[in-house]
GROMACS .gro file of C-alpha atoms in nm:
model
  484
    1MET     CA    1  -0.012  -0.011   0.005
    2ILE     CA    2   0.147   0.344  -0.141
    3ALA     CA    3   0.226   0.605   0.162
    4GLU     CA    4  -0.119   0.807   0.023
    5ASP     CA    5  -0.322   0.560   0.046
    6ARG     CA    6  -0.206   0.433   0.392
    7LEU     CA    7  -0.261   0.861   0.492
    8TYR     CA    8  -0.582   0.860   0.364
    9LEU     CA    9  -0.690   0.541   0.512
   10GLU     CA   10  -0.545   0.681   0.887
   11LEU     CA   11  -0.784   1.005   0.783
   12LEU     CA   12  -1.099   0.800   0.683
   13PHE     CA   13  -1.067   0.672   1.077
   14VAL     CA   14  -0.997   0.986   1.235
   15GLY     CA   15  -1.336   1.081   0.998
   16ALA     CA   16  -1.545   0.762   1.113
   17PHE     CA   17  -1.397   0.794   1.480
   18LEU     CA   18  -1.558   1.166   1.472
   19LEU     CA   19  -1.939   1.061   1.350
   20ILE     CA   20  -1.947   0.827   1.610
   21VAL     CA   21  -1.825   1.038   1.918
   22LEU     CA   22  -2.082   1.306   1.675
   23LEU     CA   23  -2.365   1.015   1.689
   24VAL     CA   24  -2.313   0.916   2.059
   25ASN     CA   25  -2.344   1.290   2.182
   26ASN     CA   26  -2.667   1.390   2.022
   27ILE     CA   27  -2.769   1.089   2.177
   28LEU     CA   28  -2.668   1.091   2.509
   29LEU     CA   29  -2.589   1.487   2.532
   30TYR     CA   30  -2.880   1.657   2.342
   31LYS     CA   31  -3.084   1.330   2.380
   32GLN     CA   32  -3.183   1.282   1.980
   33LYS     CA   33  -3.339   0.971   1.916
   34ILE     CA   34  -3.162   0.704   1.668
   35THR     CA   35  -3.471   0.759   1.458
   36ASP     CA   36  -3.432   1.079   1.402
   37TYR     CA   37  -3.303   1.228   1.110
   38ILE     CA   38  -2.974   1.335   1.265
   39SER     CA   39  -2.889   1.018   1.425
   40LEU     CA   40  -3.005   0.797   1.068
   41MET     CA   41  -2.745   1.035   0.874
   42THR     CA   42  -2.443   0.978   1.112
   43ILE     CA   43  -2.504   0.659   1.082
   44ALA     CA   44  -2.510   0.613   0.686
   45GLY     CA   45  -2.210   0.815   0.697
   46ILE     CA   46  -2.012   0.613   0.937
   47VAL     CA   47  -2.108   0.300   0.702
   48MET     CA   48  -2.030   0.527   0.413
   49CYS     CA   49  -1.641   0.582   0.578
   50ALA     CA   50  -1.629   0.156   0.681
   51PHE     CA   51  -1.734   0.070   0.283
   52GLU     CA   52  -1.488   0.326   0.158
   53ILE     CA   53  -1.207   0.232   0.403
   54ALA     CA   54  -1.285  -0.179   0.301
   55TRP     CA   55  -1.270  -0.066  -0.083
   56THR     CA   56  -0.951   0.109  -0.048
   57VAL     CA   57  -0.812  -0.224   0.123
   58VAL     CA   58  -0.930  -0.474  -0.116
   59GLU     CA   59  -0.879  -0.245  -0.448
   60LYS     CA   60  -0.626  -0.293  -0.664
   61ASN     CA   61  -0.586  -0.674  -0.582
   62PRO     CA   62  -0.814  -0.886  -0.865
   63GLU     CA   63  -0.837  -1.217  -0.656
   64ILE     CA   64  -1.080  -1.045  -0.430
   65ASN     CA   65  -1.289  -0.852  -0.695
   66THR     CA   66  -1.589  -0.957  -0.523
   67LEU     CA   67  -1.524  -0.824  -0.216
   68ALA     CA   68  -1.417  -0.475  -0.415
   69TYR     CA   69  -1.754  -0.459  -0.572
   70ILE     CA   70  -1.929  -0.511  -0.243
   71ALA     CA   71  -1.766  -0.266  -0.079
   72GLY     CA   72  -1.785  -0.056  -0.361
   73CYS     CA   73  -2.192  -0.118  -0.398
   74GLY     CA   74  -2.193  -0.062  -0.026
   75TYR     CA   75  -2.005   0.254  -0.055
   76CYS     CA   76  -2.222   0.463  -0.309
   77ILE     CA   77  -2.587   0.306  -0.170
   78SER     CA   78  -2.464   0.446   0.186
   79PHE     CA   79  -2.310   0.737   0.023
   80VAL     CA   80  -2.669   0.810  -0.186
   81ILE     CA   81  -2.852   0.774   0.180
   82PHE     CA   82  -2.668   0.951   0.334
   83ALA     CA   83  -2.699   1.276   0.120
   84ALA     CA   84  -3.047   1.239   0.124
   85LEU     CA   85  -3.081   1.230   0.484
   86LEU     CA   86  -2.863   1.497   0.499
   87ASN     CA   87  -3.090   1.664   0.235
   88ARG     CA   88  -3.384   1.567   0.451
   89TYR     CA   89  -3.248   1.706   0.796
   90LEU     CA   90  -3.131   2.058   0.651
   91VAL     CA   91  -3.460   2.056   0.461
   92ASP     CA   92  -3.605   2.026   0.811
   93ARG     CA   93  -3.376   2.278   0.992
   94LEU     CA   94  -3.480   2.509   0.743
   95GLY     CA   95  -3.839   2.495   0.867
   96LEU     CA   96  -3.929   2.365   0.515
   97GLU     CA   97  -4.244   2.130   0.527
   98ILE     CA   98  -4.218   1.787   0.309
   99ASN     CA   99  -4.534   1.639   0.249
  100LYS     CA  100  -4.576   1.247   0.209
  101ARG     CA  101  -4.576   1.285  -0.148
  102ARG     CA  102  -4.320   1.513  -0.203
  103LEU     CA  103  -4.096   1.253   0.036
  104ILE     CA  104  -4.199   0.922  -0.183
  105ILE     CA  105  -4.087   1.177  -0.520
  106GLY     CA  106  -3.792   1.324  -0.400
  107TYR     CA  107  -3.635   1.060  -0.149
  108ILE     CA  108  -3.779   0.710  -0.171
  109ILE     CA  109  -3.796   0.624  -0.521
  110PRO     CA  110  -3.441   0.750  -0.646
  111VAL     CA  111  -3.259   0.600  -0.316
  112ALA     CA  112  -3.390   0.280  -0.432
  113ALA     CA  113  -3.357   0.338  -0.772
  114PHE     CA  114  -3.026   0.395  -0.741
  115SER     CA  115  -3.000   0.084  -0.483
  116LEU     CA  116  -3.120  -0.146  -0.737
  117ILE     CA  117  -2.919  -0.041  -1.008
  118CYS     CA  118  -2.593  -0.030  -0.766
  119ILE     CA  119  -2.634  -0.398  -0.661
  120SER     CA  120  -2.639  -0.519  -1.014
  121THR     CA  121  -2.360  -0.366  -1.160
  122PRO     CA  122  -2.130  -0.626  -1.065
  123TRP     CA  123  -2.311  -0.820  -1.390
  124THR     CA  124  -2.431  -0.404  -1.604
  125HIS     CA  125  -2.108  -0.256  -1.485
  126LEU     CA  126  -2.350   0.046  -1.521
  127VAL     CA  127  -2.196   0.209  -1.259
  128PHE     CA  128  -1.838   0.106  -1.228
  129LYS     CA  129  -1.646  -0.191  -1.313
  130MET     CA  130  -1.307  -0.340  -1.236
  131THR     CA  131  -1.052  -0.354  -1.471
  132GLU     CA  132  -0.788  -0.714  -1.484
  133ALA     CA  133  -0.541  -0.491  -1.302
  134GLY     CA  134  -0.825  -0.457  -1.028
  135LYS     CA  135  -0.842  -0.086  -1.041
  136VAL     CA  136  -1.235   0.123  -1.045
  137GLN     CA  137  -1.341   0.232  -1.383
  138ASP     CA  138  -1.631   0.488  -1.385
  139MET     CA  139  -1.896   0.366  -1.653
  140VAL     CA  140  -2.208   0.577  -1.791
  141LEU     CA  141  -2.394   0.622  -1.457
  142PHE     CA  142  -2.132   0.691  -1.216
  143GLU     CA  143  -2.050   1.080  -1.332
  144THR     CA  144  -2.461   1.111  -1.430
  145LEU     CA  145  -2.727   0.930  -1.156
  146PHE     CA  146  -2.480   0.891  -0.895
  147THR     CA  147  -2.282   1.237  -0.900
  148GLY     CA  148  -2.597   1.431  -0.983
  149LEU     CA  149  -2.772   1.321  -0.697
  150LEU     CA  150  -2.505   1.347  -0.441
  151TYR     CA  151  -2.456   1.711  -0.562
  152PHE     CA  152  -2.868   1.743  -0.565
  153TYR     CA  153  -2.881   1.607  -0.197
  154VAL     CA  154  -2.586   1.832  -0.079
  155PHE     CA  155  -2.612   2.148  -0.228
  156SER     CA  156  -2.992   2.206  -0.297
  157PRO     CA  157  -3.027   2.287   0.083
  158ILE     CA  158  -2.723   2.545   0.017
  159LEU     CA  159  -2.885   2.705  -0.262
  160VAL     CA  160  -3.246   2.741  -0.012
  161ALA     CA  161  -2.987   2.883   0.239
  162ILE     CA  162  -2.824   3.164   0.010
  163TYR     CA  163  -3.162   3.247  -0.080
  164TYR     CA  164  -3.263   3.317   0.287
  165LEU     CA  165  -2.920   3.543   0.306
  166THR     CA  166  -3.008   3.744   0.056
  167LEU     CA  167  -3.304   3.775  -0.161
  168GLY     CA  168  -3.580   3.590   0.054
  169LYS     CA  169  -3.508   3.720   0.402
  170LYS     CA  170  -3.834   3.848   0.430
  171LYS     CA  171  -3.978   3.515   0.322
  172LYS     CA  172  -3.750   3.284   0.558
  173PRO     CA  173  -4.015   3.100   0.791
  174GLU     CA  174  -3.954   3.167   1.201
  175ASN     CA  175  -3.815   2.788   1.270
  176ALA     CA  176  -3.527   2.869   0.964
  177GLN     CA  177  -3.203   2.815   1.200
  178VAL     CA  178  -2.911   2.696   0.970
  179PRO     CA  179  -2.879   2.948   0.687
  180VAL     CA  180  -2.538   3.076   0.816
  181SER     CA  181  -2.435   2.737   0.872
  182LEU     CA  182  -2.515   2.600   0.592
  183PHE     CA  183  -2.331   2.843   0.357
  184ILE     CA  184  -2.024   2.814   0.535
  185PHE     CA  185  -2.098   2.400   0.556
  186CYS     CA  186  -2.032   2.497   0.159
  187ILE     CA  187  -1.778   2.634   0.116
  188MET     CA  188  -1.618   2.401   0.387
  189ILE     CA  189  -1.624   2.077   0.160
  190PRO     CA  190  -1.431   2.183  -0.158
  191ILE     CA  191  -1.210   2.365   0.071
  192LEU     CA  192  -1.148   2.040   0.237
  193TYR     CA  193  -1.140   1.798  -0.070
  194TRP     CA  194  -0.856   2.097  -0.190
  195LEU     CA  195  -0.668   2.036   0.112
  196GLN     CA  196  -0.698   1.690   0.084
  197GLN     CA  197  -0.566   1.659  -0.276
  198LEU     CA  198  -0.289   1.901  -0.223
  199ILE     CA  199  -0.142   1.660   0.095
  200LEU     CA  200  -0.219   1.337  -0.063
  201GLY     CA  201  -0.195   1.460  -0.450
  202GLU     CA  202  -0.379   1.236  -0.710
  203LYS     CA  203  -0.217   0.961  -0.656
  204LEU     CA  204  -0.495   0.819  -0.456
  205SER     CA  205  -0.578   0.470  -0.555
  206HIS     CA  206  -0.921   0.503  -0.477
  207TYR     CA  207  -1.186   0.599  -0.774
  208GLU     CA  208  -1.412   0.847  -0.534
  209ASN     CA  209  -1.278   1.019  -0.251
  210LEU     CA  210  -1.532   1.270  -0.109
  211SER     CA  211  -1.608   1.134   0.243
  212LEU     CA  212  -1.317   1.290   0.397
  213PRO     CA  213  -1.425   1.630   0.325
  214VAL     CA  214  -1.802   1.551   0.343
  215SER     CA  215  -1.777   1.377   0.735
  216MET     CA  216  -1.546   1.630   0.875
  217ALA     CA  217  -1.751   1.947   0.743
  218LEU     CA  218  -2.044   1.755   0.872
  219VAL     CA  219  -1.965   1.731   1.224
  220TYR     CA  220  -1.884   2.135   1.218
  221LEU     CA  221  -2.301   2.117   1.086
  222VAL     CA  222  -2.414   1.914   1.312
  223THR     CA  223  -2.252   2.024   1.588
  224ASN     CA  224  -2.277   2.394   1.516
  225VAL     CA  225  -2.677   2.343   1.460
  226SER     CA  226  -2.730   2.143   1.782
  227THR     CA  227  -2.542   2.437   1.953
  228GLN     CA  228  -2.722   2.709   1.817
  229ALA     CA  229  -3.018   2.462   1.926
  230ILE     CA  230  -2.937   2.469   2.320
  231LEU     CA  231  -2.837   2.808   2.316
  232LYS     CA  232  -3.191   2.901   2.193
  233SER     CA  233  -3.324   2.674   2.393
  234ARG     CA  234  -3.140   2.747   2.693
  235ALA     CA  235  -3.223   3.145   2.627
  236LYS     CA  236  -3.565   3.039   2.587
  237VAL     CA  237  -3.577   2.861   2.934
  238GLU     CA  238  -3.416   3.159   3.101
  239ALA     CA  239  -3.679   3.405   2.970
  240ILE     CA  240  -3.956   3.211   3.092
  241GLU     CA  241  -3.792   3.162   3.443
  242THR     CA  242  -3.728   3.566   3.418
  243ASP     CA  243  -4.095   3.601   3.356
  244LEU     CA  244  -4.206   3.312   3.638
  245ARG     CA  245  -4.010   3.524   3.886
  246ILE     CA  246  -4.191   3.808   3.792
  247ALA     CA  247  -4.526   3.654   3.772
  248SER     CA  248  -4.431   3.500   4.117
  249LYS     CA  249  -4.368   3.847   4.267
  250ILE     CA  250  -4.692   3.960   4.095
  251GLN     CA  251  -4.860   3.697   4.270
  252ASN     CA  252  -4.697   3.736   4.612
  253ASP     CA  253  -4.727   4.108   4.596
  254ALA     CA  254  -5.161   4.023   4.528
  255LEU     CA  255  -5.157   3.843   4.888
  256PRO     CA  256  -5.266   4.027   5.185
  257SER     CA  257  -4.954   4.005   5.474
  258ALA     CA  258  -4.905   3.667   5.596
  259THR     CA  259  -4.905   3.795   5.988
  260PRO     CA  260  -5.160   4.098   5.955
  261GLU     CA  261  -5.167   4.327   6.248
  262PHE     CA  262  -5.454   4.410   6.377
  263ASP     CA  263  -5.555   4.723   6.571
  264LYS     CA  264  -5.587   4.627   6.978
  265TYR     CA  265  -5.901   4.617   7.038
  266ILE     CA  266  -6.010   4.367   6.768
  267ASN     CA  267  -5.903   4.033   6.963
  268ILE     CA  268  -5.840   3.816   6.682
  269ASP     CA  269  -5.454   3.664   6.566
  270MET     CA  270  -5.394   3.549   6.234
  271LYS     CA  271  -5.114   3.374   6.084
  272CYS     CA  272  -5.096   3.282   5.671
  273SER     CA  273  -4.862   3.040   5.462
  274LEU     CA  274  -4.868   2.975   5.088
  275ASN     CA  275  -4.516   2.755   4.967
  276THR     CA  276  -4.592   2.704   4.554
  277ALA     CA  277  -4.495   2.323   4.441
  278LYS     CA  278  -4.371   2.584   4.106
  279GLU     CA  279  -4.250   2.938   4.079
  280VAL     CA  280  -4.655   3.017   4.033
  281GLY     CA  281  -4.904   2.827   4.183
  282GLY     CA  282  -5.331   2.830   4.216
  283ASP     CA  283  -5.331   2.814   4.603
  284PHE     CA  284  -5.452   3.134   4.744
  285TYR     CA  285  -5.579   3.285   5.077
  286ASP     CA  286  -5.745   3.619   5.142
  287TYR     CA  287  -5.840   3.871   5.405
  288PHE     CA  288  -6.032   4.172   5.432
  289PHE     CA  289  -6.268   4.405   5.599
  290ILE     CA  290  -6.659   4.417   5.480
  291ASP     CA  291  -6.703   4.698   5.737
  292GLU     CA  292  -6.554   4.752   6.052
  293ASN     CA  293  -6.741   4.512   6.210
  294ARG     CA  294  -6.681   4.240   5.993
  295MET     CA  295  -6.410   4.058   5.854
  296CYS     CA  296  -6.422   3.831   5.544
  297PHE     CA  297  -6.144   3.557   5.503
  298LEU     CA  298  -6.084   3.282   5.245
  299ILE     CA  299  -5.901   3.043   5.111
  300ALA     CA  300  -5.901   2.835   4.779
  301ASP     CA  301  -5.740   2.607   4.588
  302VAL     CA  302  -5.774   2.614   4.198
  303SER     CA  303  -5.738   2.302   3.955
  304GLY     CA  304  -5.422   2.190   3.766
  305LYS     CA  305  -5.092   2.391   3.821
  306GLY     CA  306  -4.817   2.660   3.700
  307THR     CA  307  -4.948   2.984   3.516
  308PRO     CA  308  -5.297   2.863   3.375
  309ALA     CA  309  -5.364   2.800   3.757
  310ALA     CA  310  -5.202   3.150   3.874
  311LEU     CA  311  -5.421   3.333   3.584
  312PHE     CA  312  -5.742   3.165   3.732
  313MET     CA  313  -5.639   3.241   4.068
  314MET     CA  314  -5.579   3.587   4.037
  315THR     CA  315  -5.938   3.634   3.872
  316ALA     CA  316  -6.155   3.428   4.114
  317LYS     CA  317  -5.970   3.617   4.394
  318THR     CA  318  -6.049   3.921   4.222
  319ILE     CA  319  -6.430   3.810   4.155
  320ILE     CA  320  -6.483   3.669   4.531
  321LYS     CA  321  -6.357   4.003   4.702
  322ASP     CA  322  -6.547   4.183   4.435
  323TYR     CA  323  -6.902   3.991   4.539
  324ALA     CA  324  -6.772   3.991   4.916
  325LEU     CA  325  -6.812   4.382   4.957
  326ILE     CA  326  -7.191   4.394   4.801
  327LYS     CA  327  -7.322   4.065   4.950
  328ASP     CA  328  -7.429   4.026   5.281
  329SER     CA  329  -7.380   3.639   5.280
  330THR     CA  330  -7.166   3.411   5.220
  331SER     CA  331  -7.368   3.168   5.026
  332GLU     CA  332  -7.475   3.501   4.801
  333ILE     CA  333  -7.114   3.532   4.731
  334LEU     CA  334  -7.013   3.235   4.605
  335ASN     CA  335  -7.353   3.234   4.394
  336GLU     CA  336  -7.288   3.504   4.219
  337ALA     CA  337  -6.893   3.441   4.164
  338ASN     CA  338  -6.985   3.082   4.055
  339VAL     CA  339  -7.162   3.230   3.790
  340ARG     CA  340  -6.870   3.476   3.673
  341LEU     CA  341  -6.655   3.193   3.665
  342CYS     CA  342  -6.815   2.985   3.411
  343GLU     CA  343  -6.884   3.210   3.211
  344ASN     CA  344  -6.591   3.218   2.907
  345ASN     CA  345  -6.452   2.920   3.098
  346LYS     CA  346  -6.335   2.680   2.795
  347GLU     CA  347  -6.011   2.546   3.000
  348SER     CA  348  -6.322   2.420   3.201
  349MET     CA  349  -6.091   2.540   3.514
  350PHE     CA  350  -6.206   2.530   3.890
  351ALA     CA  351  -6.171   2.605   4.199
  352THR     CA  352  -6.209   2.456   4.566
  353VAL     CA  353  -6.310   2.775   4.807
  354TRP     CA  354  -6.399   2.798   5.215
  355ILE     CA  355  -6.515   3.151   5.288
  356GLY     CA  356  -6.639   3.292   5.599
  357ILE     CA  357  -6.757   3.612   5.749
  358LEU     CA  358  -6.651   3.661   6.135
  359ASP     CA  359  -6.810   3.956   6.337
  360ILE     CA  360  -6.558   4.073   6.554
  361ARG     CA  361  -6.824   4.209   6.839
  362THR     CA  362  -7.005   3.878   6.859
  363LYS     CA  363  -6.726   3.646   6.775
  364THR     CA  364  -7.013   3.477   6.526
  365LEU     CA  365  -6.887   3.287   6.233
  366GLN     CA  366  -7.114   3.228   5.863
  367TYR     CA  367  -6.914   3.029   5.651
  368THR     CA  368  -6.941   2.840   5.336
  369ASN     CA  369  -6.763   2.561   5.197
  370ALA     CA  370  -6.782   2.473   4.800
  371GLY     CA  371  -6.615   2.207   4.777
  372HIS     CA  372  -6.319   2.269   4.991
  373ASN     CA  373  -6.119   2.021   5.256
  374ASN     CA  374  -6.313   2.112   5.575
  375PRO     CA  375  -6.167   2.373   5.776
  376ILE     CA  376  -6.019   2.224   6.157
  377ILE     CA  377  -6.200   2.411   6.458
  378GLN     CA  378  -6.025   2.352   6.820
  379ARG     CA  379  -6.236   2.463   7.118
  380LYS     CA  380  -6.031   2.563   7.419
  381GLY     CA  381  -5.962   2.288   7.595
  382LYS     CA  382  -6.056   2.022   7.353
  383THR     CA  383  -5.972   1.834   7.078
  384PRO     CA  384  -5.950   1.907   6.728
  385GLU     CA  385  -6.208   1.807   6.478
  386GLU     CA  386  -6.313   1.884   6.147
  387LEU     CA  387  -6.582   2.162   6.083
  388GLU     CA  388  -6.843   2.056   5.861
  389PRO     CA  389  -7.028   2.016   5.619
  390VAL     CA  390  -6.983   2.097   5.281
  391HIS     CA  391  -7.209   2.305   5.068
  392GLY     CA  392  -7.176   2.246   4.706
  393ILE     CA  393  -6.923   2.116   4.447
  394MET     CA  394  -6.651   2.366   4.351
  395LEU     CA  395  -6.697   2.658   4.152
  396ALA     CA  396  -6.703   2.764   3.809
  397GLY     CA  397  -6.818   2.357   3.775
  398PHE     CA  398  -7.217   2.438   3.710
  399GLU     CA  399  -7.383   2.768   3.642
  400THR     CA  400  -7.688   2.659   3.858
  401THR     CA  401  -7.511   2.524   4.105
  402LYS     CA  402  -7.655   2.673   4.438
  403TYR     CA  403  -7.458   2.706   4.798
  404GLN     CA  404  -7.570   2.703   5.162
  405GLN     CA  405  -7.409   2.848   5.478
  406SER     CA  406  -7.380   2.758   5.804
  407GLU     CA  407  -7.293   2.987   6.154
  408ILE     CA  408  -7.100   2.931   6.460
  409HIS     CA  409  -6.987   3.084   6.725
  410LEU     CA  410  -6.627   3.118   6.875
  411GLU     CA  411  -6.535   3.176   7.221
  412LYS     CA  412  -6.197   3.324   7.361
  413GLY     CA  413  -5.941   3.053   7.318
  414ASP     CA  414  -6.047   2.888   6.999
  415ARG     CA  415  -5.918   2.857   6.707
  416LEU     CA  416  -6.007   2.771   6.295
  417LEU     CA  417  -5.723   2.571   6.054
  418LEU     CA  418  -5.790   2.614   5.708
  419TYR     CA  419  -5.579   2.440   5.462
  420THR     CA  420  -5.574   2.333   5.139
  421ASP     CA  421  -5.480   1.929   5.020
  422GLY     CA  422  -5.117   1.996   4.945
  423VAL     CA  423  -5.091   1.914   5.321
  424THR     CA  424  -5.325   1.654   5.369
  425GLU     CA  425  -5.195   1.443   5.029
  426ALA     CA  426  -4.787   1.552   5.118
  427HIS     CA  427  -4.650   1.216   5.017
  428ASN     CA  428  -4.297   1.026   5.156
  429LYS     CA  429  -4.059   0.820   4.984
  430ASN     CA  430  -4.289   0.516   5.087
  431ASN     CA  431  -4.651   0.666   4.920
  432GLU     CA  432  -4.771   0.778   5.237
  433MET     CA  433  -4.978   1.033   5.297
  434TYR     CA  434  -4.957   1.324   5.560
  435GLY     CA  435  -5.282   1.267   5.624
  436ILE     CA  436  -5.565   1.428   5.879
  437GLU     CA  437  -5.468   1.255   6.168
  438ARG     CA  438  -5.090   1.403   6.207
  439VAL     CA  439  -5.251   1.750   6.105
  440GLU     CA  440  -5.491   1.701   6.429
  441ASP     CA  441  -5.251   1.564   6.597
  442LEU     CA  442  -4.987   1.867   6.551
  443LEU     CA  443  -5.280   2.096   6.655
  444GLU     CA  444  -5.271   1.910   6.950
  445ASP     CA  445  -4.930   1.925   7.102
  446THR     CA  446  -4.908   2.278   7.000
  447ARG     CA  447  -5.293   2.402   7.177
  448ASP     CA  448  -5.044   2.700   7.378
  449CYS     CA  449  -4.832   2.782   7.076
  450LEU     CA  450  -4.920   3.162   6.870
  451GLY     CA  451  -5.014   3.072   6.480
  452LYS     CA  452  -4.721   3.166   6.349
  453GLU     CA  453  -4.538   2.888   6.574
  454THR     CA  454  -4.797   2.614   6.502
  455LEU     CA  455  -4.764   2.691   6.124
  456GLY     CA  456  -4.403   2.701   6.145
  457LYS     CA  457  -4.420   2.383   6.321
  458MET     CA  458  -4.668   2.216   6.082
  459ILE     CA  459  -4.461   2.327   5.738
  460ASP     CA  460  -4.130   2.195   5.919
  461ASP     CA  461  -4.369   1.837   6.010
  462ILE     CA  462  -4.475   1.836   5.645
  463ASN     CA  463  -4.112   1.886   5.542
  464ASP     CA  464  -3.936   1.614   5.757
  465PHE     CA  465  -4.253   1.366   5.678
  466ALA     CA  466  -4.197   1.428   5.256
  467LYS     CA  467  -3.797   1.445   5.276
  468ASP     CA  468  -3.643   1.347   4.965
  469VAL     CA  469  -3.951   1.375   4.757
  470SER     CA  470  -4.026   1.664   4.573
  471GLN     CA  471  -4.319   1.876   4.677
  472PHE     CA  472  -4.567   1.788   4.427
  473ASP     CA  473  -4.840   2.016   4.520
  474ASP     CA  474  -4.947   2.356   4.621
  475ILE     CA  475  -4.924   2.409   5.043
  476THR     CA  476  -5.145   2.699   5.143
  477MET     CA  477  -5.251   2.736   5.551
  478VAL     CA  478  -5.437   2.990   5.740
  479ILE     CA  479  -5.461   2.970   6.132
  480ILE     CA  480  -5.707   3.219   6.305
  481SER     CA  481  -5.757   3.243   6.696
  482ILE     CA  482  -5.986   3.410   6.904
  483LYS     CA  483  -5.757   3.557   7.214
  484GLU     CA  484  -5.832   3.532   7.517
   0.00000   0.00000   0.00000
């Protein structure tokens, strides 16, 4: 084997190795599937290099012409398949759509026809043939069909890219990502081919030596495109994270203070807590004075999580407060709010709500429960128990739903805990739920504590119970106590 052939083989091994690294990198790092165009294209490139290595080794040996024909046919077929997949990949990255008919006419039929012709070439000699000395002789379809398919598949997307870079800037699809990279890829192939010829000379024993420059240029192209995609994705993620942080701040600012300070004559202690599972959530609490003697407070849990739940939460909070300021009872407030929330509710969002109005003079509490968890009431000197009943289904479920109300009297030393299902349904690593019993036990253990201390211990206990498990739901609590 002459020195030029040996050097070329070494370079082919390098090209094949780079393609293997590229394939592994795309699958493991960029999470590409093995069936994606980029993966199939890289596999075809590796096979192409392997066949050319085999062809270079067996060429010029007339005693193994059969192996030379197999290597040659395999090289030509894999090269055309590689070029077709490269074209399909580039067309996709340019944002162009290929329908089924064009897919069949432009890719499947030409590749299949050429493969059949190539397989028959040992007998027909339509593409190439071996001379008695074992050298390759190009035949009629080599310069026309084989070379034509390669040039068409490799360079046609580049013409589109050049068009997008010049005359067609305004027509460029929004998802077209690679015009500049394609243009550089186009320039790299002839430059690498020229350098290859300059270094190795014209004495190469193989008849076609585009594998090396194409594979080298391909490594640049795919790596560049994948890097661009990652950078764009990262920029989008950072933009989304920034928006979510702003949305989270807006949402938190829309809620009243978690530790309100009432006037001294109002003998009430209140503490609130909200921990969202995501940056923004669907749980919310609220409290406000309807007049100088009546305070309205509520807790709610919107269906779903994230931004949609947060948007519906803000709407529900505003509507409920609007009606609370003009209606005389909790049932009327929720009846009217339910009708409003049912309007144009195309996403079928809903919210469970518990709302109460406390007369701070008489300590009479009027309340309505719209499908929410029953609060826990702890009378002075007694064990905690659930405050029943539920007066109707969730808000925004059915426009015709009518809610009722109940009334109780609170005494000094009594306290009431409102919570969302994120509390009782918190899971540990054994898939056990925190449960209502643990909530009641902790309330009993913190009987003599203020609301702030009680909720602090409750949150710590939930976090300790569910350690090593990601929070999957918003956790919201409100505790209100009648001072002694």
